[in-house]
Amino acid sequence: MQKPSVLIVGAGIAGIACAQALRSAGVAARVVDRGRKPGGRMASRTIHGRTVDLGAAYFTAEPGSRFADVVAGWLERGLARPWTDTIAVAGAGGIHRSSTGPMRYAAAAGLRELVVDLARGIELE
């Protein structure tokens, strides 16, 4: 019997996470994407020497989740950093209100680099 093989369309964080989960289960996975690098909605570009996130501006991780474990690894290696847990709504008259929620994380080298890190060992086309 032939081993199963899976084709994943899209090299965003969801596609790469799926490929890693399949790889951990011993299932071969190939990821295809129209972009030159993985990233999807976590895409970044360098403009005038600075990294700019073009899609998502930050991300959150549910405490105790498996993704929180991934984020902890990124934090330890300096790939991600805590950003803020407070969001404010501002207008012409100044700040109207603010609210505290989950910690939001950012990445100095751009969020795409987190997806690139997650994609290590994955076959990308």
CSV table of N, CA, C and O in Angstrom, one decimal:
chain,number,residue,atom,x,y,z
A,1,MET,N,0.8,-1.2,0.0
A,1,MET,CA,0.0,0.0,0.0
A,1,MET,C,0.9,1.2,0.0
A,1,MET,O,1.9,1.3,0.7
A,2,GLN,N,0.5,2.2,-0.8
A,2,GLN,CA,1.3,3.4,-1.0
A,2,GLN,C,1.0,4.4,0.2
A,2,GLN,O,-0.1,4.5,0.7
A,3,LYS,N,2.1,5.1,0.7
A,3,LYS,CA,1.9,6.1,1.8
A,3,LYS,C,1.0,7.2,1.2
A,3,LYS,O,1.2,7.7,0.1
A,4,PRO,N,0.2,7.8,2.1
A,4,PRO,CA,-0.6,9.0,1.6
A,4,PRO,C,0.3,10.2,1.4
A,4,PRO,O,1.3,10.3,2.0
A,5,SER,N,-0.2,11.0,0.5
A,5,SER,CA,0.5,12.3,0.2
A,5,SER,C,-0.5,13.3,0.0
A,5,SER,O,-1.6,13.1,-0.6
A,6,VAL,N,-0.2,14.5,0.5
A,6,VAL,CA,-1.2,15.6,0.5
A,6,VAL,C,-0.6,16.8,-0.2
A,6,VAL,O,0.5,17.2,0.0
A,7,LEU,N,-1.4,17.5,-1.0
A,7,LEU,CA,-1.1,18.8,-1.7
A,7,LEU,C,-1.8,19.9,-0.9
A,7,LEU,O,-3.0,19.8,-0.8
A,8,ILE,N,-1.1,20.8,-0.4
A,8,ILE,CA,-1.7,22.0,0.3
A,8,ILE,C,-1.5,23.2,-0.6
A,8,ILE,O,-0.4,23.5,-1.0
A,9,VAL,N,-2.6,23.9,-0.9
A,9,VAL,CA,-2.6,25.1,-1.7
A,9,VAL,C,-2.6,26.3,-0.7
A,9,VAL,O,-3.6,26.5,0.0
A,10,GLY,N,-1.5,27.1,-0.7
A,10,GLY,CA,-1.4,28.2,0.1
A,10,GLY,C,-0.3,28.1,1.2
A,10,GLY,O,-0.4,27.2,2.0
A,11,ALA,N,0.7,28.9,1.2
A,11,ALA,CA,1.8,28.9,2.1
A,11,ALA,C,1.7,30.0,3.2
A,11,ALA,O,2.7,30.5,3.6
A,12,GLY,N,0.4,30.3,3.6
A,12,GLY,CA,0.2,31.2,4.7
A,12,GLY,C,0.4,30.4,6.0
A,12,GLY,O,0.8,29.2,6.0
A,13,ILE,N,0.2,31.0,7.1
A,13,ILE,CA,0.5,30.3,8.4
A,13,ILE,C,-0.4,29.0,8.5
A,13,ILE,O,0.0,28.0,9.1
A,14,ALA,N,-1.7,29.1,8.0
A,14,ALA,CA,-2.5,27.9,8.2
A,14,ALA,C,-2.0,26.7,7.3
A,14,ALA,O,-2.0,25.6,7.7
A,15,GLY,N,-1.6,27.0,6.1
A,15,GLY,CA,-1.1,26.0,5.2
A,15,GLY,C,0.2,25.4,5.7
A,15,GLY,O,0.3,24.2,5.7
A,16,ILE,N,1.0,26.2,6.2
A,16,ILE,CA,2.3,25.7,6.8
A,16,ILE,C,2.1,24.9,8.0
A,16,ILE,O,2.7,23.9,8.3
A,17,ALA,N,1.2,25.4,8.9
A,17,ALA,CA,0.9,24.6,10.1
A,17,ALA,C,0.3,23.3,9.8
A,17,ALA,O,0.6,22.3,10.4
A,18,CYS,N,-0.6,23.2,8.8
A,18,CYS,CA,-1.2,22.0,8.3
A,18,CYS,C,-0.1,21.0,7.8
A,18,CYS,O,-0.1,19.9,8.2
A,19,ALA,N,0.8,21.6,7.0
A,19,ALA,CA,1.9,20.7,6.5
A,19,ALA,C,2.8,20.2,7.7
A,19,ALA,O,3.2,19.0,7.6
A,20,GLN,N,3.1,21.0,8.7
A,20,GLN,CA,3.9,20.6,9.8
A,20,GLN,C,3.1,19.5,10.6
A,20,GLN,O,3.7,18.5,11.0
A,21,ALA,N,1.8,19.6,10.8
A,21,ALA,CA,1.0,18.6,11.5
A,21,ALA,C,1.0,17.3,10.7
A,21,ALA,O,1.2,16.2,11.3
A,22,LEU,N,0.9,17.4,9.4
A,22,LEU,CA,0.9,16.2,8.6
A,22,LEU,C,2.3,15.5,8.7
A,22,LEU,O,2.4,14.3,8.8
A,23,ARG,N,3.3,16.3,8.6
A,23,ARG,CA,4.7,15.8,8.7
A,23,ARG,C,4.9,15.1,10.0
A,23,ARG,O,5.5,14.0,10.0
A,24,SER,N,4.4,15.7,11.1
A,24,SER,CA,4.5,15.0,12.4
A,24,SER,C,3.8,13.7,12.5
A,24,SER,O,4.2,12.8,13.2
A,25,ALA,N,2.8,13.6,11.7
A,25,ALA,CA,2.0,12.3,11.6
A,25,ALA,C,2.6,11.3,10.6
A,25,ALA,O,2.0,10.3,10.4
A,26,GLY,N,3.7,11.7,9.9
A,26,GLY,CA,4.3,10.8,9.0
A,26,GLY,C,3.7,10.8,7.6
A,26,GLY,O,3.9,9.9,6.8
A,27,VAL,N,2.9,11.9,7.3
A,27,VAL,CA,2.2,12.0,6.0
A,27,VAL,C,3.0,13.0,5.2
A,27,VAL,O,3.3,14.2,5.6
A,28,ALA,N,3.4,12.6,4.0
A,28,ALA,CA,4.1,13.6,3.1
A,28,ALA,C,3.2,14.7,2.6
A,28,ALA,O,2.0,14.4,2.2
A,29,ALA,N,3.7,15.9,2.6
A,29,ALA,CA,2.9,17.0,2.2
A,29,ALA,C,3.7,18.0,1.4
A,29,ALA,O,4.9,18.2,1.6
A,30,ARG,N,3.1,18.5,0.3
A,30,ARG,CA,3.8,19.4,-0.6
A,30,ARG,C,2.9,20.7,-0.5
A,30,ARG,O,1.7,20.6,-0.6
A,31,VAL,N,3.6,21.8,-0.4
A,31,VAL,CA,2.8,23.1,-0.3
A,31,VAL,C,3.1,23.9,-1.6
A,31,VAL,O,4.3,24.1,-2.0
A,32,VAL,N,2.1,24.4,-2.2
A,32,VAL,CA,2.3,25.3,-3.4
A,32,VAL,C,1.6,26.6,-3.1
A,32,VAL,O,0.6,26.7,-2.4
A,33,ASP,N,2.2,27.7,-3.7
A,33,ASP,CA,1.7,29.0,-3.4
A,33,ASP,C,2.2,29.9,-4.6
A,33,ASP,O,3.2,29.6,-5.2
A,34,ARG,N,1.4,30.9,-4.9
A,34,ARG,CA,1.7,31.8,-6.0
A,34,ARG,C,2.9,32.8,-5.6
A,34,ARG,O,3.5,33.3,-6.5
A,35,GLY,N,3.1,33.0,-4.3
A,35,GLY,CA,4.1,33.9,-3.9
A,35,GLY,C,5.5,33.3,-4.0
A,35,GLY,O,5.7,32.0,-4.1
A,36,ARG,N,6.5,34.1,-3.9
A,36,ARG,CA,7.9,33.6,-3.9
A,36,ARG,C,8.3,33.1,-2.5
A,36,ARG,O,9.3,32.3,-2.4
A,37,LYS,N,7.7,33.5,-1.5
A,37,LYS,CA,8.0,33.1,-0.1
A,37,LYS,C,6.7,32.8,0.6
A,37,LYS,O,5.7,33.3,0.3
A,38,PRO,N,6.8,31.9,1.7
A,38,PRO,CA,5.6,31.7,2.5
A,38,PRO,C,5.3,33.0,3.2
A,38,PRO,O,6.1,33.9,3.4
A,39,GLY,N,4.0,33.0,3.6
A,39,GLY,CA,3.6,34.2,4.4
A,39,GLY,C,2.1,34.5,4.3
A,39,GLY,O,1.5,34.7,5.3
A,40,GLY,N,1.5,34.4,3.1
A,40,GLY,CA,0.1,34.7,3.0
A,40,GLY,C,-0.3,36.0,3.5
A,40,GLY,O,0.3,37.0,3.2
A,41,ARG,N,-1.2,36.1,4.4
A,41,ARG,CA,-1.7,37.3,5.0
A,41,ARG,C,-0.7,37.9,6.0
A,41,ARG,O,-1.0,38.9,6.6
A,42,MET,N,0.3,37.2,6.3
A,42,MET,CA,1.4,37.7,7.2
A,42,MET,C,2.6,38.1,6.3
A,42,MET,O,3.7,38.1,6.7
A,43,ALA,N,2.2,38.7,5.1
A,43,ALA,CA,3.3,39.1,4.2
A,43,ALA,C,4.0,40.4,4.7
A,43,ALA,O,3.3,41.2,5.4
A,44,SER,N,5.2,40.5,4.4
A,44,SER,CA,6.0,41.7,4.7
A,44,SER,C,6.8,42.1,3.5
A,44,SER,O,7.2,41.2,2.7
A,45,ARG,N,7.2,43.4,3.4
A,45,ARG,CA,8.1,43.9,2.4
A,45,ARG,C,9.1,44.8,3.1
A,45,ARG,O,8.8,45.4,4.1
A,46,THR,N,10.2,45.0,2.4
A,46,THR,CA,11.2,46.0,2.8
A,46,THR,C,11.0,47.2,2.0
A,46,THR,O,11.1,47.1,0.7
A,47,ILE,N,10.7,48.3,2.6
A,47,ILE,CA,10.5,49.6,1.9
A,47,ILE,C,11.4,50.6,2.6
A,47,ILE,O,11.4,50.9,3.8
A,48,HIS,N,12.3,51.2,1.7
A,48,HIS,CA,13.3,52.2,2.2
A,48,HIS,C,14.1,51.6,3.4
A,48,HIS,O,14.3,52.3,4.4
A,49,GLY,N,14.4,50.3,3.3
A,49,GLY,CA,15.3,49.7,4.4
A,49,GLY,C,14.5,49.3,5.6
A,49,GLY,O,15.2,48.8,6.6
A,50,ARG,N,13.2,49.4,5.7
A,50,ARG,CA,12.5,49.0,6.8
A,50,ARG,C,11.5,47.9,6.5
A,50,ARG,O,10.8,48.0,5.4
A,51,THR,N,11.3,47.0,7.4
A,51,THR,CA,10.3,45.9,7.1
A,51,THR,C,8.9,46.4,7.5
A,51,THR,O,8.7,47.0,8.6
A,52,VAL,N,8.0,46.2,6.6
A,52,VAL,CA,6.6,46.7,6.8
A,52,VAL,C,5.7,45.5,6.6
A,52,VAL,O,5.8,44.8,5.6
A,53,ASP,N,4.8,45.2,7.6
A,53,ASP,CA,3.8,44.2,7.5
A,53,ASP,C,2.7,44.7,6.6
A,53,ASP,O,2.1,45.7,6.8
A,54,LEU,N,2.4,43.9,5.5
A,54,LEU,CA,1.3,44.3,4.6
A,54,LEU,C,0.0,43.7,4.9
A,54,LEU,O,-1.0,44.2,4.5
A,55,GLY,N,-0.1,42.6,5.6
A,55,GLY,CA,-1.3,42.0,5.9
A,55,GLY,C,-1.6,42.2,7.4
A,55,GLY,O,-1.9,43.3,7.8
A,56,ALA,N,-1.5,41.1,8.1
A,56,ALA,CA,-1.8,41.2,9.6
A,56,ALA,C,-0.7,42.1,10.2
A,56,ALA,O,0.4,42.2,9.8
A,57,ALA,N,-1.2,42.9,11.2
A,57,ALA,CA,-0.2,43.8,11.9
A,57,ALA,C,0.3,43.1,13.2
A,57,ALA,O,1.3,43.6,13.8
A,58,TYR,N,-0.5,42.1,13.7
A,58,TYR,CA,-0.1,41.5,15.0
A,58,TYR,C,-0.8,40.1,15.0
A,58,TYR,O,-1.7,39.9,14.2
A,59,PHE,N,-0.5,39.3,16.0
A,59,PHE,CA,-1.3,38.1,16.2
A,59,PHE,C,-1.4,37.9,17.7
A,59,PHE,O,-0.7,38.5,18.6
A,60,THR,N,-2.3,37.0,18.1
A,60,THR,CA,-2.6,36.6,19.5
A,60,THR,C,-2.4,35.1,19.6
A,60,THR,O,-2.4,34.4,18.6
A,61,ALA,N,-2.3,34.6,20.8
A,61,ALA,CA,-2.2,33.2,21.1
A,61,ALA,C,-2.9,32.9,22.4
A,61,ALA,O,-2.6,33.5,23.4
A,62,GLU,N,-3.8,31.9,22.3
A,62,GLU,CA,-4.6,31.5,23.5
A,62,GLU,C,-3.7,30.9,24.5
A,62,GLU,O,-3.0,29.9,24.1
A,63,PRO,N,-3.6,31.4,25.7
A,63,PRO,CA,-2.7,30.8,26.7
A,63,PRO,C,-3.0,29.3,26.9
A,63,PRO,O,-4.2,28.9,26.9
A,64,GLY,N,-2.0,28.5,26.9
A,64,GLY,CA,-2.1,27.1,27.1
A,64,GLY,C,-2.4,26.3,25.8
A,64,GLY,O,-2.4,25.0,25.9
A,65,SER,N,-2.5,27.0,24.7
A,65,SER,CA,-2.7,26.3,23.4
A,65,SER,C,-1.4,25.8,22.8
A,65,SER,O,-0.3,26.3,23.3
A,66,ARG,N,-1.5,24.9,21.9
A,66,ARG,CA,-0.2,24.5,21.2
A,66,ARG,C,0.4,25.6,20.5
A,66,ARG,O,1.6,25.7,20.4
A,67,PHE,N,-0.4,26.5,19.9
A,67,PHE,CA,0.2,27.7,19.3
A,67,PHE,C,1.0,28.6,20.2
A,67,PHE,O,2.0,29.1,19.9
A,68,ALA,N,0.5,28.7,21.5
A,68,ALA,CA,1.2,29.4,22.5
A,68,ALA,C,2.6,28.9,22.7
A,68,ALA,O,3.5,29.6,23.0
A,69,ASP,N,2.7,27.5,22.6
A,69,ASP,CA,4.0,26.9,22.7
A,69,ASP,C,4.9,27.3,21.6
A,69,ASP,O,6.1,27.6,21.8
A,70,VAL,N,4.4,27.4,20.4
A,70,VAL,CA,5.1,27.9,19.2
A,70,VAL,C,5.6,29.3,19.4
A,70,VAL,O,6.8,29.7,19.2
A,71,VAL,N,4.7,30.2,19.9
A,71,VAL,CA,5.0,31.6,20.2
A,71,VAL,C,6.1,31.7,21.2
A,71,VAL,O,7.0,32.5,21.1
A,72,ALA,N,6.0,30.9,22.3
A,72,ALA,CA,7.0,30.9,23.3
A,72,ALA,C,8.4,30.6,22.7
A,72,ALA,O,9.4,31.3,23.1
A,73,GLY,N,8.5,29.7,21.8
A,73,GLY,CA,9.7,29.4,21.1
A,73,GLY,C,10.2,30.6,20.3
A,73,GLY,O,11.4,31.0,20.3
A,74,TRP,N,9.3,31.3,19.6
A,74,TRP,CA,9.7,32.5,18.9
A,74,TRP,C,10.2,33.6,19.8
A,74,TRP,O,11.1,34.3,19.5
A,75,LEU,N,9.5,33.7,21.0
A,75,LEU,CA,9.9,34.7,22.0
A,75,LEU,C,11.3,34.4,22.5
A,75,LEU,O,12.1,35.3,22.6
A,76,GLU,N,11.5,33.2,22.8
A,76,GLU,CA,12.9,32.8,23.3
A,76,GLU,C,14.0,33.1,22.3
A,76,GLU,O,15.1,33.4,22.7
A,77,ARG,N,13.7,32.9,21.1
A,77,ARG,CA,14.7,33.1,20.0
A,77,ARG,C,14.7,34.5,19.5
A,77,ARG,O,15.5,34.8,18.6
A,78,GLY,N,13.9,35.4,20.0
A,78,GLY,CA,13.9,36.8,19.6
A,78,GLY,C,13.2,37.0,18.3
A,78,GLY,O,13.3,38.1,17.7
A,79,LEU,N,12.4,36.1,17.8
A,79,LEU,CA,11.8,36.3,16.5
A,79,LEU,C,10.5,37.1,16.6
A,79,LEU,O,10.1,37.8,15.7
A,80,ALA,N,9.8,36.9,17.8
A,80,ALA,CA,8.6,37.6,18.1
A,80,ALA,C,8.8,38.4,19.4
A,80,ALA,O,9.7,38.1,20.2
A,81,ARG,N,7.9,39.4,19.6
A,81,ARG,CA,8.0,40.1,20.9
A,81,ARG,C,6.6,40.5,21.3
A,81,ARG,O,5.7,40.7,20.4
A,82,PRO,N,6.3,40.6,22.6
A,82,PRO,CA,5.0,41.2,23.0
A,82,PRO,C,4.9,42.6,22.5
A,82,PRO,O,5.9,43.4,22.5
A,83,TRP,N,3.7,43.0,22.1
A,83,TRP,CA,3.5,44.3,21.6
A,83,TRP,C,2.6,45.1,22.6
A,83,TRP,O,3.0,46.1,23.2
A,84,THR,N,1.3,44.7,22.7
A,84,THR,CA,0.4,45.4,23.6
A,84,THR,C,-0.8,44.6,24.0
A,84,THR,O,-1.1,43.7,23.2
A,85,ASP,N,-1.4,44.8,25.1
A,85,ASP,CA,-2.7,44.2,25.4
A,85,ASP,C,-3.8,45.2,25.4
A,85,ASP,O,-4.9,44.9,25.7
A,86,THR,N,-3.5,46.4,25.0
A,86,THR,CA,-4.5,47.5,25.0
A,86,THR,C,-4.7,48.1,23.6
A,86,THR,O,-3.7,48.4,23.0
A,87,ILE,N,-6.0,48.3,23.3
A,87,ILE,CA,-6.3,48.9,22.0
A,87,ILE,C,-7.1,50.2,22.3
A,87,ILE,O,-8.0,50.1,23.1
A,88,ALA,N,-6.8,51.3,21.7
A,88,ALA,CA,-7.5,52.5,21.9
A,88,ALA,C,-8.2,53.0,20.6
A,88,ALA,O,-7.7,52.7,19.5
A,89,VAL,N,-9.3,53.6,20.7
A,89,VAL,CA,-10.1,54.2,19.6
A,89,VAL,C,-9.9,55.7,19.7
A,89,VAL,O,-10.2,56.3,20.7
A,90,ALA,N,-9.3,56.2,18.6
A,90,ALA,CA,-9.1,57.7,18.6
A,90,ALA,C,-9.8,58.4,17.5
A,90,ALA,O,-10.1,57.7,16.5
A,91,GLY,N,-10.1,59.6,17.7
A,91,GLY,CA,-10.7,60.4,16.6
A,91,GLY,C,-10.2,61.8,16.7
A,91,GLY,O,-9.2,62.1,17.4
A,92,ALA,N,-10.9,62.7,16.0
A,92,ALA,CA,-10.5,64.1,16.0
A,92,ALA,C,-10.4,64.7,17.4
A,92,ALA,O,-9.5,65.6,17.6
A,93,GLY,N,-11.2,64.3,18.3
A,93,GLY,CA,-11.2,64.8,19.7
A,93,GLY,C,-10.2,64.1,20.6
A,93,GLY,O,-10.3,64.3,21.8
A,94,GLY,N,-9.5,63.2,20.1
A,94,GLY,CA,-8.5,62.4,20.9
A,94,GLY,C,-9.0,61.0,21.1
A,94,GLY,O,-9.8,60.5,20.4
A,95,ILE,N,-8.6,60.4,22.2
A,95,ILE,CA,-8.9,59.0,22.5
A,95,ILE,C,-10.3,58.9,23.1
A,95,ILE,O,-10.6,59.6,24.0
A,96,HIS,N,-11.2,58.1,22.4
A,96,HIS,CA,-12.6,58.0,22.8
A,96,HIS,C,-12.7,56.9,23.9
A,96,HIS,O,-13.5,57.0,24.8
A,97,ARG,N,-12.0,55.8,23.7
A,97,ARG,CA,-12.1,54.7,24.7
A,97,ARG,C,-10.9,53.8,24.4
A,97,ARG,O,-10.3,53.8,23.3
A,98,SER,N,-10.6,53.0,25.4
A,98,SER,CA,-9.6,51.9,25.2
A,98,SER,C,-10.0,50.7,25.9
A,98,SER,O,-10.9,50.8,26.9
A,99,SER,N,-9.5,49.5,25.5
A,99,SER,CA,-9.9,48.3,26.1
A,99,SER,C,-8.7,47.4,26.2
A,99,SER,O,-7.8,47.4,25.3
A,100,THR,N,-8.7,46.6,27.2
A,100,THR,CA,-7.6,45.6,27.4
A,100,THR,C,-8.1,44.2,27.0
A,100,THR,O,-9.3,43.9,27.2
A,101,GLY,N,-7.3,43.5,26.3
A,101,GLY,CA,-7.6,42.2,25.8
A,101,GLY,C,-6.4,41.3,25.9
A,101,GLY,O,-5.5,41.5,26.7
A,102,PRO,N,-6.4,40.3,25.0
A,102,PRO,CA,-5.2,39.4,25.0
A,102,PRO,C,-3.9,40.1,24.5
A,102,PRO,O,-4.0,41.2,23.9
A,103,MET,N,-2.8,39.6,24.9
A,103,MET,CA,-1.5,40.1,24.5
A,103,MET,C,-1.4,40.0,23.0
A,103,MET,O,-1.8,39.0,22.4
A,104,ARG,N,-1.0,41.0,22.3
A,104,ARG,CA,-0.8,41.0,20.9
A,104,ARG,C,0.7,41.0,20.7
A,104,ARG,O,1.5,41.7,21.4
A,105,TYR,N,1.1,40.2,19.7
A,105,TYR,CA,2.6,40.0,19.4
A,105,TYR,C,2.9,40.6,18.1
A,105,TYR,O,2.1,40.6,17.2
A,106,ALA,N,4.1,41.0,17.9
A,106,ALA,CA,4.7,41.5,16.7
A,106,ALA,C,6.0,40.8,16.4
A,106,ALA,O,6.5,40.1,17.2
A,107,ALA,N,6.6,41.1,15.3
A,107,ALA,CA,7.9,40.6,14.9
A,107,ALA,C,8.8,41.7,14.3
A,107,ALA,O,8.3,42.3,13.3
A,108,ALA,N,9.9,41.9,14.8
A,108,ALA,CA,10.8,43.0,14.3
A,108,ALA,C,11.2,42.8,12.9
A,108,ALA,O,11.3,43.7,12.1
A,109,ALA,N,11.4,41.5,12.5
A,109,ALA,CA,11.8,41.3,11.1
A,109,ALA,C,10.5,41.1,10.2
A,109,ALA,O,10.7,40.7,9.0
A,110,GLY,N,9.4,41.4,10.7
A,110,GLY,CA,8.1,41.2,9.9
A,110,GLY,C,7.5,39.8,10.2
A,110,GLY,O,8.2,38.8,10.5
A,111,LEU,N,6.2,39.8,10.2
A,111,LEU,CA,5.4,38.6,10.5
A,111,LEU,C,5.7,37.5,9.5
A,111,LEU,O,5.7,36.3,9.9
A,112,ARG,N,6.0,37.8,8.3
A,112,ARG,CA,6.4,36.8,7.3
A,112,ARG,C,7.5,35.9,7.8
A,112,ARG,O,7.5,34.6,7.6
A,113,GLU,N,8.5,36.4,8.5
A,113,GLU,CA,9.6,35.6,9.0
A,113,GLU,C,9.2,34.6,10.0
A,113,GLU,O,9.8,33.5,10.1
A,114,LEU,N,8.1,34.8,10.7
A,114,LEU,CA,7.6,33.7,11.6
A,114,LEU,C,7.0,32.5,10.8
A,114,LEU,O,7.2,31.4,11.1
A,115,VAL,N,6.4,32.8,9.6
A,115,VAL,CA,5.9,31.7,8.8
A,115,VAL,C,7.0,31.0,8.1
A,115,VAL,O,7.1,29.8,8.0
A,116,VAL,N,8.0,31.8,7.7
A,116,VAL,CA,9.3,31.2,7.1
A,116,VAL,C,9.9,30.3,8.1
A,116,VAL,O,10.3,29.1,7.8
A,117,ASP,N,10.0,30.7,9.4
A,117,ASP,CA,10.5,29.8,10.4
A,117,ASP,C,9.7,28.6,10.6
A,117,ASP,O,10.3,27.5,10.7
A,118,LEU,N,8.4,28.7,10.6
A,118,LEU,CA,7.5,27.6,10.8
A,118,LEU,C,7.6,26.6,9.6
A,118,LEU,O,7.4,25.4,9.7
A,119,ALA,N,8.0,27.1,8.4
A,119,ALA,CA,8.1,26.3,7.2
A,119,ALA,C,9.4,25.5,7.1
A,119,ALA,O,9.5,24.7,6.1
A,120,ARG,N,10.3,25.6,8.0
A,120,ARG,CA,11.5,24.9,7.9
A,120,ARG,C,11.3,23.4,7.8
A,120,ARG,O,10.5,22.8,8.5
A,121,GLY,N,11.9,22.8,6.8
A,121,GLY,CA,11.7,21.3,6.6
A,121,GLY,C,10.5,21.0,5.7
A,121,GLY,O,10.2,19.8,5.4
A,122,ILE,N,9.7,22.0,5.3
A,122,ILE,CA,8.5,21.7,4.4
A,122,ILE,C,8.9,21.9,3.0
A,122,ILE,O,9.6,22.9,2.6
A,123,GLU,N,8.4,21.1,2.1
A,123,GLU,CA,8.6,21.2,0.7
A,123,GLU,C,7.7,22.3,0.1
A,123,GLU,O,6.5,22.2,0.2
A,124,LEU,N,8.3,23.4,-0.4
A,124,LEU,CA,7.5,24.5,-0.9
A,124,LEU,C,7.7,24.6,-2.4
A,124,LEU,O,8.9,24.5,-2.9
A,125,GLU,N,6.7,24.9,-3.1
A,125,GLU,CA,6.8,25.1,-4.6
A,125,GLU,C,6.0,26.4,-5.0
A,125,GLU,O,5.0,26.7,-4.4
